[in-house]
């Protein structure tokens, strides 16, 4: 019972991440601002934890640097940039939905893993669901495709990040903490010196929401809940809960953000959720996207 509660909370946070990030994308904040709030908040919380658990020199090892670049800076900037163009319903398909594709691709390419029948079925569902999204996008929205491309690039970054963690003698929690801190160290000076900013024009409640959700809930709390759930109900059980994210986030965007869901898009959301479920059955634990 406790494992299911942890899993539901982690699923709710990741679903909410899509909604909150889209809200940030439609605000005055630039993608660079949102990334700065994400990494700056996480740095303030995680650095003391890392200092007590790890020696500082281990922070800049090659694996952690790769985690910071692909799972941290690149992923965040691509996602937040995408939300300037594409709605949350698209993100619901192209982030948690397509990630099983990208993880399977890099697992095959880098590790030589073969796909079992369950994962093949899941990827087929995801492919059809994504095709529904593509057809609906080009039929109605000539701008959202820019965001969709950025979402796909972000999913590739996360897939590579996930396989990197599998290949390194480091736990997902260590990769999350170290990657977030190093990402902040790499990104924040560049942001402060060179990147465009609109953070001073944003209302305080927007800044508070993005800081708390991106830097605390998405990076820290969701990972703790995820790891605890995997311990209690296993990777397959957690994967089944995570398969709910596309449908929850996509349909929640209608009342919360005023977005619309056409019939092809609704079919795509359901197919991608089904595909994510089949694709995570009897698989090793993936790292929760944040």
mmCIF file of C-alpha atoms in Angstrom:
data_model
loop_
_atom_site.group_PDB
_atom_site.id
_atom_site.type_symbol
_atom_site.label_atom_id
_atom_site.label_comp_id
_atom_site.label_asym_id
_atom_site.label_seq_id
_atom_site.Cartn_x
_atom_site.Cartn_y
_atom_site.Cartn_z
ATOM 1 C CA UNK A 1 0.000 0.000 0.000
ATOM 2 C CA UNK A 2 2.785 2.436 0.903
ATOM 3 C CA UNK A 3 4.592 1.646 -2.323
ATOM 4 C CA UNK A 4 1.494 2.518 -4.344
ATOM 5 C CA UNK A 5 1.134 5.794 -2.460
ATOM 6 C CA UNK A 6 4.740 6.743 -3.192
ATOM 7 C CA UNK A 7 4.248 5.793 -6.834
ATOM 8 C CA UNK A 8 1.062 7.850 -7.131
ATOM 9 C CA UNK A 9 2.731 10.900 -5.609
ATOM 10 C CA UNK A 10 5.718 10.615 -7.967
ATOM 11 C CA UNK A 11 3.364 10.238 -10.919
ATOM 12 C CA UNK A 12 1.378 13.280 -9.806
ATOM 13 C CA UNK A 13 4.539 15.406 -9.520
ATOM 14 C CA UNK A 14 5.771 14.447 -12.982
ATOM 15 C CA UNK A 15 2.323 15.097 -14.451
ATOM 16 C CA UNK A 16 2.269 18.446 -12.676
ATOM 17 C CA UNK A 17 5.736 19.237 -14.030
ATOM 18 C CA UNK A 18 4.265 19.373 -17.532
ATOM 19 C CA UNK A 19 1.433 21.655 -16.442
ATOM 20 C CA UNK A 20 3.649 23.991 -14.393
ATOM 21 C CA UNK A 21 6.330 24.158 -17.086
ATOM 22 C CA UNK A 22 3.763 25.099 -19.711
ATOM 23 C CA UNK A 23 2.462 27.806 -17.371
ATOM 24 C CA UNK A 24 6.018 29.112 -17.129
ATOM 25 C CA UNK A 25 6.350 28.941 -20.898
ATOM 26 C CA UNK A 26 3.330 31.180 -21.386
ATOM 27 C CA UNK A 27 4.556 33.684 -18.771
ATOM 28 C CA UNK A 28 7.069 36.507 -19.208
ATOM 29 C CA UNK A 29 9.877 34.208 -18.090
ATOM 30 C CA UNK A 30 12.360 33.100 -20.725
ATOM 31 C CA UNK A 31 13.451 29.448 -20.869
ATOM 32 C CA UNK A 32 16.804 30.649 -19.507
ATOM 33 C CA UNK A 33 15.046 32.176 -16.482
ATOM 34 C CA UNK A 34 13.156 28.987 -15.679
ATOM 35 C CA UNK A 35 16.329 26.913 -15.958
ATOM 36 C CA UNK A 36 18.115 29.357 -13.632
ATOM 37 C CA UNK A 37 15.321 29.053 -11.057
ATOM 38 C CA UNK A 38 15.460 25.266 -11.347
ATOM 39 C CA UNK A 39 19.204 24.908 -10.885
ATOM 40 C CA UNK A 40 19.628 27.761 -8.421
ATOM 41 C CA UNK A 41 16.982 26.387 -6.056
ATOM 42 C CA UNK A 42 18.290 22.833 -6.332
ATOM 43 C CA UNK A 43 21.835 24.039 -5.686
ATOM 44 C CA UNK A 44 20.876 25.742 -2.420
ATOM 45 C CA UNK A 45 19.239 22.549 -1.140
ATOM 46 C CA UNK A 46 21.473 19.810 -2.539
ATOM 47 C CA UNK A 47 24.943 21.265 -2.066
ATOM 48 C CA UNK A 48 24.924 20.857 1.744
ATOM 49 C CA UNK A 49 23.639 17.280 1.326
ATOM 50 C CA UNK A 50 26.373 16.417 -1.155
ATOM 51 C CA UNK A 51 29.021 18.088 1.023
ATOM 52 C CA UNK A 52 28.132 15.832 3.942
ATOM 53 C CA UNK A 53 27.992 12.644 1.867
ATOM 54 C CA UNK A 54 30.702 13.106 -0.746
ATOM 55 C CA UNK A 55 34.104 14.713 -1.041
ATOM 56 C CA UNK A 56 33.941 17.864 -3.201
ATOM 57 C CA UNK A 57 36.526 16.641 -5.695
ATOM 58 C CA UNK A 58 34.227 13.780 -6.727
ATOM 59 C CA UNK A 59 31.662 16.273 -7.899
ATOM 60 C CA UNK A 60 33.395 16.893 -11.221
ATOM 61 C CA UNK A 61 34.038 13.347 -12.324
ATOM 62 C CA UNK A 62 33.458 12.561 -15.980
ATOM 63 C CA UNK A 63 30.189 10.647 -15.390
ATOM 64 C CA UNK A 64 28.696 13.452 -13.297
ATOM 65 C CA UNK A 65 29.717 16.031 -15.909
ATOM 66 C CA UNK A 66 27.937 14.001 -18.579
ATOM 67 C CA UNK A 67 24.867 13.685 -16.361
ATOM 68 C CA UNK A 68 24.889 17.455 -15.807
ATOM 69 C CA UNK A 69 25.173 18.267 -19.513
ATOM 70 C CA UNK A 70 22.640 15.814 -20.938
ATOM 71 C CA UNK A 71 20.225 15.207 -18.053
ATOM 72 C CA UNK A 72 20.592 18.710 -16.645
ATOM 73 C CA UNK A 73 21.371 21.733 -18.812
ATOM 74 C CA UNK A 74 20.511 20.379 -22.267
ATOM 75 C CA UNK A 75 17.308 18.670 -21.142
ATOM 76 C CA UNK A 76 16.062 21.683 -19.178
ATOM 77 C CA UNK A 77 16.749 24.271 -21.883
ATOM 78 C CA UNK A 78 15.171 22.122 -24.589
ATOM 79 C CA UNK A 79 12.053 21.420 -22.517
ATOM 80 C CA UNK A 80 11.528 24.989 -21.342
ATOM 81 C CA UNK A 81 12.189 26.291 -24.841
ATOM 82 C CA UNK A 82 9.650 23.846 -26.256
ATOM 83 C CA UNK A 83 6.939 25.061 -23.899
ATOM 84 C CA UNK A 84 7.138 28.491 -25.529
ATOM 85 C CA UNK A 85 5.736 26.967 -28.720
ATOM 86 C CA UNK A 86 3.865 23.753 -27.929
ATOM 87 C CA UNK A 87 1.053 23.026 -25.455
ATOM 88 C CA UNK A 88 1.125 20.649 -22.516
ATOM 89 C CA UNK A 89 -0.880 18.047 -24.424
ATOM 90 C CA UNK A 90 2.015 17.706 -26.875
ATOM 91 C CA UNK A 91 4.539 17.452 -24.060
ATOM 92 C CA UNK A 92 2.486 14.683 -22.461
ATOM 93 C CA UNK A 93 3.027 12.580 -25.566
ATOM 94 C CA UNK A 94 6.544 13.597 -26.532
ATOM 95 C CA UNK A 95 8.235 13.556 -23.104
ATOM 96 C CA UNK A 96 7.099 10.601 -20.943
ATOM 97 C CA UNK A 97 5.612 8.898 -23.981
ATOM 98 C CA UNK A 98 8.590 8.950 -26.325
ATOM 99 C CA UNK A 99 11.241 8.398 -23.640
ATOM 100 C CA UNK A 100 10.785 4.589 -23.763
ATOM 101 C CA UNK A 101 11.679 4.864 -27.460
ATOM 102 C CA UNK A 102 14.846 6.848 -26.828
ATOM 103 C CA UNK A 103 15.908 4.659 -23.905
ATOM 104 C CA UNK A 104 15.365 1.519 -25.992
ATOM 105 C CA UNK A 105 17.335 3.040 -28.872
ATOM 106 C CA UNK A 106 20.371 3.914 -26.763
ATOM 107 C CA UNK A 107 20.172 0.606 -24.895
ATOM 108 C CA UNK A 108 20.330 -1.184 -28.252
ATOM 109 C CA UNK A 109 23.012 1.080 -29.687
ATOM 110 C CA UNK A 110 25.305 1.352 -26.673
ATOM 111 C CA UNK A 111 24.555 -1.813 -24.674
ATOM 112 C CA UNK A 112 23.376 -4.238 -27.352
ATOM 113 C CA UNK A 113 20.079 -4.910 -25.555
ATOM 114 C CA UNK A 114 17.374 -6.662 -27.535
ATOM 115 C CA UNK A 115 13.698 -5.768 -27.335
ATOM 116 C CA UNK A 116 11.304 -8.316 -25.876
ATOM 117 C CA UNK A 117 7.788 -8.689 -27.209
ATOM 118 C CA UNK A 118 6.217 -6.512 -24.512
ATOM 119 C CA UNK A 119 8.520 -3.607 -25.294
ATOM 120 C CA UNK A 120 8.018 -4.058 -29.043
ATOM 121 C CA UNK A 121 4.259 -3.829 -28.475
ATOM 122 C CA UNK A 122 4.694 -0.751 -26.324
ATOM 123 C CA UNK A 123 6.872 1.021 -28.862
ATOM 124 C CA UNK A 124 4.353 0.265 -31.605
ATOM 125 C CA UNK A 125 1.578 1.881 -29.548
ATOM 126 C CA UNK A 126 3.792 4.895 -28.873
ATOM 127 C CA UNK A 127 4.666 5.241 -32.559
ATOM 128 C CA UNK A 128 0.990 5.246 -33.569
ATOM 129 C CA UNK A 129 0.127 7.703 -30.788
ATOM 130 C CA UNK A 130 2.930 10.035 -31.838
ATOM 131 C CA UNK A 131 1.756 9.815 -35.436
ATOM 132 C CA UNK A 132 -1.707 10.921 -34.281
ATOM 133 C CA UNK A 133 -0.093 13.943 -32.646
ATOM 134 C CA UNK A 134 1.903 14.760 -35.771
ATOM 135 C CA UNK A 135 -1.156 14.567 -37.989
ATOM 136 C CA UNK A 136 -3.175 16.741 -35.632
ATOM 137 C CA UNK A 137 -0.357 19.299 -35.292
ATOM 138 C CA UNK A 138 0.231 19.867 -38.983
ATOM 139 C CA UNK A 139 -3.497 19.964 -39.590
ATOM 140 C CA UNK A 140 -4.215 22.727 -37.075
ATOM 141 C CA UNK A 141 -1.072 24.353 -35.665
ATOM 142 C CA UNK A 142 1.815 25.540 -37.810
ATOM 143 C CA UNK A 143 3.889 26.813 -34.858
ATOM 144 C CA UNK A 144 3.669 23.976 -32.324
ATOM 145 C CA UNK A 145 5.878 21.745 -34.456
ATOM 146 C CA UNK A 146 8.884 23.816 -33.363
ATOM 147 C CA UNK A 147 8.171 22.907 -29.759
ATOM 148 C CA UNK A 148 7.555 19.288 -30.740
ATOM 149 C CA UNK A 149 11.022 19.066 -32.276
ATOM 150 C CA UNK A 150 12.529 20.462 -29.069
ATOM 151 C CA UNK A 151 10.540 17.946 -26.990
ATOM 152 C CA UNK A 152 11.906 15.116 -29.130
ATOM 153 C CA UNK A 153 15.444 16.422 -28.676
ATOM 154 C CA UNK A 154 14.861 16.590 -24.906
ATOM 155 C CA UNK A 155 13.608 12.990 -24.915
ATOM 156 C CA UNK A 156 16.801 11.948 -26.733
ATOM 157 C CA UNK A 157 18.914 13.707 -24.102
ATOM 158 C CA UNK A 158 17.023 11.947 -21.319
ATOM 159 C CA UNK A 159 17.309 8.565 -23.023
ATOM 160 C CA UNK A 160 21.067 8.978 -23.311
ATOM 161 C CA UNK A 161 21.236 10.193 -19.699
ATOM 162 C CA UNK A 162 19.370 7.103 -18.508
ATOM 163 C CA UNK A 163 21.738 4.724 -20.299
ATOM 164 C CA UNK A 164 24.745 6.636 -18.967
ATOM 165 C CA UNK A 165 23.543 5.952 -15.429
ATOM 166 C CA UNK A 166 23.187 2.259 -16.219
ATOM 167 C CA UNK A 167 26.780 2.167 -17.479
ATOM 168 C CA UNK A 168 28.335 3.908 -14.463
ATOM 169 C CA UNK A 169 28.881 2.664 -10.883
ATOM 170 C CA UNK A 170 26.593 5.341 -9.455
ATOM 171 C CA UNK A 171 23.055 5.303 -8.104
ATOM 172 C CA UNK A 172 20.241 7.356 -9.680
ATOM 173 C CA UNK A 173 20.119 9.499 -6.532
ATOM 174 C CA UNK A 174 23.860 10.236 -6.712
ATOM 175 C CA UNK A 175 23.526 11.077 -10.398
ATOM 176 C CA UNK A 176 20.582 13.362 -9.686
ATOM 177 C CA UNK A 177 22.300 15.214 -6.840
ATOM 178 C CA UNK A 178 25.678 15.493 -8.519
ATOM 179 C CA UNK A 179 24.217 16.289 -11.923
ATOM 180 C CA UNK A 180 21.992 19.049 -10.538
ATOM 181 C CA UNK A 181 24.827 20.692 -8.619
ATOM 182 C CA UNK A 182 27.287 20.554 -11.507
ATOM 183 C CA UNK A 183 24.593 21.756 -13.914
ATOM 184 C CA UNK A 184 24.070 24.774 -11.668
ATOM 185 C CA UNK A 185 27.803 25.480 -11.505
ATOM 186 C CA UNK A 186 28.095 25.244 -15.299
ATOM 187 C CA UNK A 187 24.917 27.098 -16.201
ATOM 188 C CA UNK A 188 24.353 29.891 -13.698
ATOM 189 C CA UNK A 189 27.508 31.939 -14.491
ATOM 190 C CA UNK A 190 26.688 31.806 -18.212
ATOM 191 C CA UNK A 191 23.110 32.821 -17.489
ATOM 192 C CA UNK A 192 24.107 35.733 -15.275
ATOM 193 C CA UNK A 193 26.719 37.091 -17.698
ATOM 194 C CA UNK A 194 25.404 36.400 -21.191
ATOM 195 C CA UNK A 195 21.827 35.125 -21.520
ATOM 196 C CA UNK A 196 18.668 37.250 -21.933
ATOM 197 C CA UNK A 197 16.574 37.672 -18.796
ATOM 198 C CA UNK A 198 13.039 38.711 -17.947
ATOM 199 C CA UNK A 199 13.021 37.475 -14.381
ATOM 200 C CA UNK A 200 12.667 40.969 -12.923
ATOM 201 C CA UNK A 201 9.400 41.446 -14.819
ATOM 202 C CA UNK A 202 7.779 38.252 -13.496
ATOM 203 C CA UNK A 203 5.277 38.407 -10.602
ATOM 204 C CA UNK A 204 6.537 36.976 -7.326
ATOM 205 C CA UNK A 205 4.008 34.129 -7.327
ATOM 206 C CA UNK A 206 5.259 32.962 -10.746
ATOM 207 C CA UNK A 207 8.842 32.931 -9.480
ATOM 208 C CA UNK A 208 7.833 31.092 -6.310
ATOM 209 C CA UNK A 209 5.863 28.453 -8.210
ATOM 210 C CA UNK A 210 8.607 27.752 -10.726
ATOM 211 C CA UNK A 211 11.368 27.717 -8.097
ATOM 212 C CA UNK A 212 9.503 25.379 -5.757
ATOM 213 C CA UNK A 213 8.216 23.022 -8.432
ATOM 214 C CA UNK A 214 11.224 22.859 -10.725
ATOM 215 C CA UNK A 215 13.976 22.999 -8.115
ATOM 216 C CA UNK A 216 12.388 21.085 -5.233
ATOM 217 C CA UNK A 217 9.466 18.896 -6.273
ATOM 218 C CA UNK A 218 10.681 17.811 -9.721
ATOM 219 C CA UNK A 219 14.359 17.261 -8.946
ATOM 220 C CA UNK A 220 14.371 16.182 -5.294
ATOM 221 C CA UNK A 221 10.995 15.041 -3.970
ATOM 222 C CA UNK A 222 9.944 13.102 -7.068
ATOM 223 C CA UNK A 223 13.246 11.214 -7.126
ATOM 224 C CA UNK A 224 12.963 10.259 -3.450
ATOM 225 C CA UNK A 225 9.393 9.052 -3.964
ATOM 226 C CA UNK A 226 10.381 7.205 -7.126
ATOM 227 C CA UNK A 227 13.268 5.350 -5.498
ATOM 228 C CA UNK A 228 11.152 4.412 -2.492
ATOM 229 C CA UNK A 229 8.347 3.145 -4.734
ATOM 230 C CA UNK A 230 10.752 1.046 -6.824
ATOM 231 C CA UNK A 231 12.071 -0.517 -3.606
ATOM 232 C CA UNK A 232 8.573 -1.457 -2.414
ATOM 233 C CA UNK A 233 6.717 -2.415 -5.626
ATOM 234 C CA UNK A 234 9.545 -2.988 -8.101
ATOM 235 C CA UNK A 235 10.482 -1.345 -11.416
ATOM 236 C CA UNK A 236 7.582 -2.910 -13.318
ATOM 237 C CA UNK A 237 5.054 -1.679 -10.779
ATOM 238 C CA UNK A 238 6.509 1.826 -10.853
ATOM 239 C CA UNK A 239 6.574 1.729 -14.651
ATOM 240 C CA UNK A 240 2.860 0.944 -14.710
ATOM 241 C CA UNK A 241 2.145 4.042 -12.622
ATOM 242 C CA UNK A 242 4.428 6.225 -14.767
ATOM 243 C CA UNK A 243 2.488 5.079 -17.820
ATOM 244 C CA UNK A 244 -0.409 7.153 -16.478
ATOM 245 C CA UNK A 245 1.532 10.412 -16.899
ATOM 246 C CA UNK A 246 0.733 11.131 -20.572
ATOM 247 C CA UNK A 247 -3.008 10.730 -20.070
ATOM 248 C CA UNK A 248 -3.105 12.564 -16.721
ATOM 249 C CA UNK A 249 -1.037 15.537 -17.890
ATOM 250 C CA UNK A 250 -2.673 15.735 -21.295
ATOM 251 C CA UNK A 251 -6.253 15.730 -20.102
ATOM 252 C CA UNK A 252 -5.491 17.861 -17.015
ATOM 253 C CA UNK A 253 -4.238 20.602 -19.345
ATOM 254 C CA UNK A 254 -7.806 21.150 -20.551
ATOM 255 C CA UNK A 255 -9.306 22.532 -17.298
ATOM 256 C CA UNK A 256 -6.054 23.859 -15.810
ATOM 257 C CA UNK A 257 -4.563 25.612 -18.842
ATOM 258 C CA UNK A 258 -7.571 26.001 -21.103
ATOM 259 C CA UNK A 259 -6.096 23.783 -23.811
ATOM 260 C CA UNK A 260 -8.211 21.747 -26.185
ATOM 261 C CA UNK A 261 -7.931 18.056 -26.970
ATOM 262 C CA UNK A 262 -9.064 16.939 -30.409
ATOM 263 C CA UNK A 263 -10.091 13.363 -31.114
ATOM 264 C CA UNK A 264 -6.751 12.427 -32.764
ATOM 265 C CA UNK A 265 -4.867 13.976 -29.863
ATOM 266 C CA UNK A 266 -7.002 12.124 -27.293
ATOM 267 C CA UNK A 267 -6.365 8.859 -29.126
ATOM 268 C CA UNK A 268 -2.663 9.666 -29.193
ATOM 269 C CA UNK A 269 -2.568 10.300 -25.442
ATOM 270 C CA UNK A 270 -4.301 7.008 -24.668
ATOM 271 C CA UNK A 271 -2.131 5.032 -27.093
ATOM 272 C CA UNK A 272 1.062 6.508 -25.698
ATOM 273 C CA UNK A 273 -0.018 5.722 -22.123
ATOM 274 C CA UNK A 274 -0.786 2.144 -23.168
ATOM 275 C CA UNK A 275 2.539 1.932 -24.962
ATOM 276 C CA UNK A 276 4.428 3.242 -21.948
ATOM 277 C CA UNK A 277 2.717 0.600 -19.812
ATOM 278 C CA UNK A 278 3.652 -2.287 -22.111
ATOM 279 C CA UNK A 279 7.137 -0.891 -22.666
ATOM 280 C CA UNK A 280 7.987 -0.809 -18.962
ATOM 281 C CA UNK A 281 6.728 -4.275 -18.058
ATOM 282 C CA UNK A 282 9.518 -6.489 -16.734
ATOM 283 C CA UNK A 283 12.114 -3.846 -17.458
ATOM 284 C CA UNK A 284 14.885 -2.453 -15.329
ATOM 285 C CA UNK A 285 14.117 0.748 -13.510
ATOM 286 C CA UNK A 286 14.492 3.892 -15.568
ATOM 287 C CA UNK A 287 15.297 7.239 -14.053
ATOM 288 C CA UNK A 288 12.314 9.446 -13.484
ATOM 289 C CA UNK A 289 12.376 12.469 -15.789
ATOM 290 C CA UNK A 290 12.294 15.760 -13.980
#
